[in-house]
CSV table of C-alpha atoms in Angstrom, one decimal:
chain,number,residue,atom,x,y,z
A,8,UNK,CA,-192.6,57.3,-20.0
A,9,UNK,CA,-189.0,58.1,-21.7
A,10,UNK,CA,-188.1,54.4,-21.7
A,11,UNK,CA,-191.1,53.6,-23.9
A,12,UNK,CA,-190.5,56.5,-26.2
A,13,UNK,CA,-187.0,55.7,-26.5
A,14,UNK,CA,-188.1,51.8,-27.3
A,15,UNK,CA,-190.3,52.9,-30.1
A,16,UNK,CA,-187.9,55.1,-31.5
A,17,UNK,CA,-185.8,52.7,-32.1
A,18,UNK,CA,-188.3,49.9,-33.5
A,19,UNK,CA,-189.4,52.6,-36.0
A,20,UNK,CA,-185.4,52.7,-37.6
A,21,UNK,CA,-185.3,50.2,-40.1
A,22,UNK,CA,-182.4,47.7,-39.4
A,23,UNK,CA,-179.4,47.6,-41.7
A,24,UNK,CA,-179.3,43.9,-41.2
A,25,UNK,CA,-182.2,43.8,-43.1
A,26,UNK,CA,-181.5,46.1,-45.8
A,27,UNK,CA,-178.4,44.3,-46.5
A,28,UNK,CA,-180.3,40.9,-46.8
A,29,UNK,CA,-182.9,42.7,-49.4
A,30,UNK,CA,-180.0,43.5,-51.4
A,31,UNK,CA,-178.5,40.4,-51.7
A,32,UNK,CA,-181.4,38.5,-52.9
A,33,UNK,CA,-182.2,41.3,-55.2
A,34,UNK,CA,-178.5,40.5,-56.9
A,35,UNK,CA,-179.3,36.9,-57.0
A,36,UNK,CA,-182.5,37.1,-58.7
A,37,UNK,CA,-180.6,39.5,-61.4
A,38,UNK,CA,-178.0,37.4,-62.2
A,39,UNK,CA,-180.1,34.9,-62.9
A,40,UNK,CA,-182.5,36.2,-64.9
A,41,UNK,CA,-179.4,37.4,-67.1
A,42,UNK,CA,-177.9,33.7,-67.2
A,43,UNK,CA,-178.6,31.0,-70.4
A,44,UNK,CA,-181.0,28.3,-70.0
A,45,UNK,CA,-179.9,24.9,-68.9
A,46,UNK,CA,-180.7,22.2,-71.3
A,47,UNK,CA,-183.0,19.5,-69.7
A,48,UNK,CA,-180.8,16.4,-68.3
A,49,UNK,CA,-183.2,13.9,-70.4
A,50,UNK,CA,-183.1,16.1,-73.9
A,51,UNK,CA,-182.7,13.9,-76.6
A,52,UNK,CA,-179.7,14.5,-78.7
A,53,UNK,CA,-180.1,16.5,-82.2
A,54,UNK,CA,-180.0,13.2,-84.5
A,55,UNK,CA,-176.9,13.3,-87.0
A,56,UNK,CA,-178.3,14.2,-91.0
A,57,UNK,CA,-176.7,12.1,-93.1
A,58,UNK,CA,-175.8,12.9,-96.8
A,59,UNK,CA,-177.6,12.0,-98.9
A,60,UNK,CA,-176.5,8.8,-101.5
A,61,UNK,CA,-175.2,9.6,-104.8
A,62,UNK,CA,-177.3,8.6,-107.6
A,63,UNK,CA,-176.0,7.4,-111.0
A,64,UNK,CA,-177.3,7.3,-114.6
A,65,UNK,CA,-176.9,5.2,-118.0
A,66,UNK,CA,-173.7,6.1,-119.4
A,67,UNK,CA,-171.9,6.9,-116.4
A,68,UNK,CA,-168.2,5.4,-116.0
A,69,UNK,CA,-168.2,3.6,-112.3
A,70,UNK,CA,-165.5,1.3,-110.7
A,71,UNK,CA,-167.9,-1.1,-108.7
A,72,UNK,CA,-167.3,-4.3,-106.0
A,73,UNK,CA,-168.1,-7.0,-108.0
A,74,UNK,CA,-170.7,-8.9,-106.2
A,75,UNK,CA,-169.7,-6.8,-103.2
A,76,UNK,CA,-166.4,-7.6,-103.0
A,77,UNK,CA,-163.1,-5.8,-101.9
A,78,UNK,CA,-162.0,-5.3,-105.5
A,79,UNK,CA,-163.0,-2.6,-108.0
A,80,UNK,CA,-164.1,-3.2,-111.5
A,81,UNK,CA,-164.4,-0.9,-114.0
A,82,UNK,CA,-168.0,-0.2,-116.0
A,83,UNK,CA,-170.9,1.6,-116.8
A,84,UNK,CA,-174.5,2.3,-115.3
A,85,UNK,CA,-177.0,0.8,-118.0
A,86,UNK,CA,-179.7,1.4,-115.8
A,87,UNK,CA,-181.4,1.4,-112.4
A,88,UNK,CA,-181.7,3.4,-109.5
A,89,UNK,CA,-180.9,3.9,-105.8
A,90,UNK,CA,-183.8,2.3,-104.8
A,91,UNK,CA,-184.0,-1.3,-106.6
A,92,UNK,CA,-180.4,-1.3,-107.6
A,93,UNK,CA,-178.1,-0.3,-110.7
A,94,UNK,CA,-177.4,-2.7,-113.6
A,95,UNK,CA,-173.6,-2.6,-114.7
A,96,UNK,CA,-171.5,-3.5,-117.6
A,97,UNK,CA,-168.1,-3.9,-116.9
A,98,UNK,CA,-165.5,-3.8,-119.3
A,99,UNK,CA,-164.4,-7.4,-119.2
A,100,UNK,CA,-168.2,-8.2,-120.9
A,101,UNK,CA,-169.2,-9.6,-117.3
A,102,UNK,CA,-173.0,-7.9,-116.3
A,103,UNK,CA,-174.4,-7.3,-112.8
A,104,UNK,CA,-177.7,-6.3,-111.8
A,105,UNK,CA,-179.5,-4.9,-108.7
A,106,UNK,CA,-176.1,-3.5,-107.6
A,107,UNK,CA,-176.7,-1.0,-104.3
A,108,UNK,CA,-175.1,2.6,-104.9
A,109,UNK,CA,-172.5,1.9,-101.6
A,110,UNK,CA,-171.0,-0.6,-103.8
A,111,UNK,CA,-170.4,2.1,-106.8
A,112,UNK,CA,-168.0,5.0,-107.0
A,113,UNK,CA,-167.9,7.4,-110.1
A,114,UNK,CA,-165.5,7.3,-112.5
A,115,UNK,CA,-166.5,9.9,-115.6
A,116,UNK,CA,-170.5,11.3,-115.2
A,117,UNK,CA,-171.9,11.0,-118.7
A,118,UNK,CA,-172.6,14.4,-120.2
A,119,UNK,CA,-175.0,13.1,-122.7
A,120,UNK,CA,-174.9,12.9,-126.7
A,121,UNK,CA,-174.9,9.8,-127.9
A,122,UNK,CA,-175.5,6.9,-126.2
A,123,UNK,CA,-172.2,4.7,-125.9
A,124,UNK,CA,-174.5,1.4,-125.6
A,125,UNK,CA,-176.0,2.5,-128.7
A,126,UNK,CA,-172.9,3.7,-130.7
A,127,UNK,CA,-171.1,0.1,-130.2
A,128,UNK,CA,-173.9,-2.2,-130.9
A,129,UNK,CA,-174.5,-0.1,-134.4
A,130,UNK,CA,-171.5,-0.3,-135.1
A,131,UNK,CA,-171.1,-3.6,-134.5
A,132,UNK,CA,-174.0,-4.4,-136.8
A,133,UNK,CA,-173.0,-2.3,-139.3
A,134,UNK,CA,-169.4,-4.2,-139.3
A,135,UNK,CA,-169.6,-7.5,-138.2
A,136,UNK,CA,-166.9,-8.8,-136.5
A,137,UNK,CA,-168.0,-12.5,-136.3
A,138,UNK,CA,-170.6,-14.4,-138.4
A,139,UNK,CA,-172.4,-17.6,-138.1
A,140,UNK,CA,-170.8,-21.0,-137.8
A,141,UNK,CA,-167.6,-19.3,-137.1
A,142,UNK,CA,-164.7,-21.2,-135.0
A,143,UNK,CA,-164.4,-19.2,-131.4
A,144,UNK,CA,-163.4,-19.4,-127.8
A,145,UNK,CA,-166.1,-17.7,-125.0
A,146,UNK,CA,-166.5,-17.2,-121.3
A,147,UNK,CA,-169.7,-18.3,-120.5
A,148,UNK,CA,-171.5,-15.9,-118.4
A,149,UNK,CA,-170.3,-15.6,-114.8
A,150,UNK,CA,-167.0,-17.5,-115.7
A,151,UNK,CA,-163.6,-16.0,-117.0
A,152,UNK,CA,-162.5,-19.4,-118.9
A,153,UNK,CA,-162.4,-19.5,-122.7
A,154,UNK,CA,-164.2,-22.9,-123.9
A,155,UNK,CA,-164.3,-24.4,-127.8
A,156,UNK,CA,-167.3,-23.5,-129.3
A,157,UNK,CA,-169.2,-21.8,-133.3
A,158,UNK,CA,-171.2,-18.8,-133.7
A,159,UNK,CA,-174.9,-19.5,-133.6
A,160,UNK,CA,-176.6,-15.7,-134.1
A,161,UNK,CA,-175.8,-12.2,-134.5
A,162,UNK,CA,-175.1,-9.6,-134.4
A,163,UNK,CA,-178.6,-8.7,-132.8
A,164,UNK,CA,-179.9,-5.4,-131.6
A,165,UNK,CA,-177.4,-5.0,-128.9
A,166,UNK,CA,-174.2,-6.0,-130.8
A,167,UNK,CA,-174.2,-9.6,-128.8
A,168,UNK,CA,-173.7,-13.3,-130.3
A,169,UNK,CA,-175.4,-16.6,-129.7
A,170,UNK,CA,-172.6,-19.5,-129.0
A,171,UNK,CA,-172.8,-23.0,-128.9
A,172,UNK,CA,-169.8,-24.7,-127.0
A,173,UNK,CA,-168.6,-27.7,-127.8
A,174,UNK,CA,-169.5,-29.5,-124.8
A,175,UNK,CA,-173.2,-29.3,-125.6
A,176,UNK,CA,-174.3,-26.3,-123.4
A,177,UNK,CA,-175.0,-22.6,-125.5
A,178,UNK,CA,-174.9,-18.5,-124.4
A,179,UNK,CA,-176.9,-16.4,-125.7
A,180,UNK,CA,-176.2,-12.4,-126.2
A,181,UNK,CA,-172.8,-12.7,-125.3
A,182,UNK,CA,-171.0,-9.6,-125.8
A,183,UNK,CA,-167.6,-9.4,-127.9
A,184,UNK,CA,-165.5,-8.8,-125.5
A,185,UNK,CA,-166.3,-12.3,-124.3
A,186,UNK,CA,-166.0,-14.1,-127.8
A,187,UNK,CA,-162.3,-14.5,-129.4
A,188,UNK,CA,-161.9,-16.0,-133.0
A,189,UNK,CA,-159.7,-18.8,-133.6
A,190,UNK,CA,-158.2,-18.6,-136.6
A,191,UNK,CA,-158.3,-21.8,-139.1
A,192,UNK,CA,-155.2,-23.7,-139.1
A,193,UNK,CA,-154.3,-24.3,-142.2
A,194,UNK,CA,-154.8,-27.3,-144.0
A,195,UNK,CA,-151.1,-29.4,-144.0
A,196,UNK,CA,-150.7,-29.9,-148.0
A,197,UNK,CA,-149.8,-33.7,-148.8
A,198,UNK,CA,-146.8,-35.1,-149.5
A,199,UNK,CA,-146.1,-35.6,-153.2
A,200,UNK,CA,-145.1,-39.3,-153.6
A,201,UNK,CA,-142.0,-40.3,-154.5
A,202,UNK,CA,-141.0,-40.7,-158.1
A,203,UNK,CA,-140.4,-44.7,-158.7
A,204,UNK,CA,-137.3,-45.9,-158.4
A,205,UNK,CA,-136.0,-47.8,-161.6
A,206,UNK,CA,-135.1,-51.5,-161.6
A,207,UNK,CA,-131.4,-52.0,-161.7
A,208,UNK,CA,-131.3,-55.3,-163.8
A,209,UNK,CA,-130.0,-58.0,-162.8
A,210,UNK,CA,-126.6,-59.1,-163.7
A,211,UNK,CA,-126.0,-62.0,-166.1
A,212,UNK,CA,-125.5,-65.3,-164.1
A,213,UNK,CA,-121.7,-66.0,-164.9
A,214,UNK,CA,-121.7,-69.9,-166.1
């Protein structure tokens, strides 16, 4: 009778074994629930935003890659937009349309006031610089050589010439800074003729 109150004594103390088990898991769980969350292993990267193209406007001074090239040209936005394209006039009277905005960089935004397309072609209407059937030398469009050729029309609306080359082909609207005037040579005066000599007379036959 002792021996089996002793034995159930002793199954009725809790063990410390297991006390120290309890508290161990009870730590886990706490340090877990305190910890960040781990991202999934198949989470899709944030995707990069990119910035956002710069957009241009008539007037605005541009260096752009003519016909996407490596070299810069100066001119300005005449019109367009990022989505179709700008159209450019550079400064050497060459024009490009349809040109994409990663092929222009800015030069000098346009403020506003008057328009500089405007300005020039009035003035250039209001003092001609070339009239018709005058003697010039133009760069057809797309080309940088100077051929023979007369003034056909103009100044129209836009301050531009018509020219007719003198190998047959013609230009219409060129700008001025593709026509150069070739001064007349002057005519070569001629020679005044030479005053007649006189006769000398013959001398008397000696007999």
């Amino acid at each position: 009778l002792a021996a089996l109150a002793a034995a159930a004594t002793a199954r009725a103390q809790p063990d410390p074994r297991l006390a120290v088990a309890v508290a161990a898991l009870a730590s886990a769980q706490e340090t877990a629930n305190n910890a960040p969350p781990t991202p999934a292993a198949d989470a899709a990267p944030t995707p990069k935003q990119e910035a956002p193209e710069r957009t241009y406007k008539r007037g605005d001074k541009v260096d752009v890659r003519y016909k996407g090239g490596d070299k810069y040209f100066p001119g300005r936005v005449v019109g367009g937009n990022n989505q179709r394209g700008y159209d450019v006039n550079y400064d050497d009277g060459e024009r490009e349309v349809g040109v994409q905005a990663a092929l222009v960089r800015l030069v000098e935004s346009f403020q506003g006031g008057e328009d500089p397309f405007v300005a020039k072609a009035e003035a250039e209407r209001a003092n001609p610089s070339l009239f018709k059937g005058d003697v010039v030398e133009a760069s057809k469009k797309g080309h940088k050589e100077y051929l023979p050729g007369k003034v056909r029309g103009g100044p129209w609306d836009d301050g531009t010439y018509d020219v007719d080359f003198d190998d047959g082909s013609r230009e219409n609207r060129l700008p001025t800074a593709k026509i150069r005037k070739v001064q007349p040579v002057p005519p070569v005066p001629p020679k005044e003729p030479a005053p007649p000599q006189e006769a000398t007379p013959k001398s008397e036959e000696t007999r």
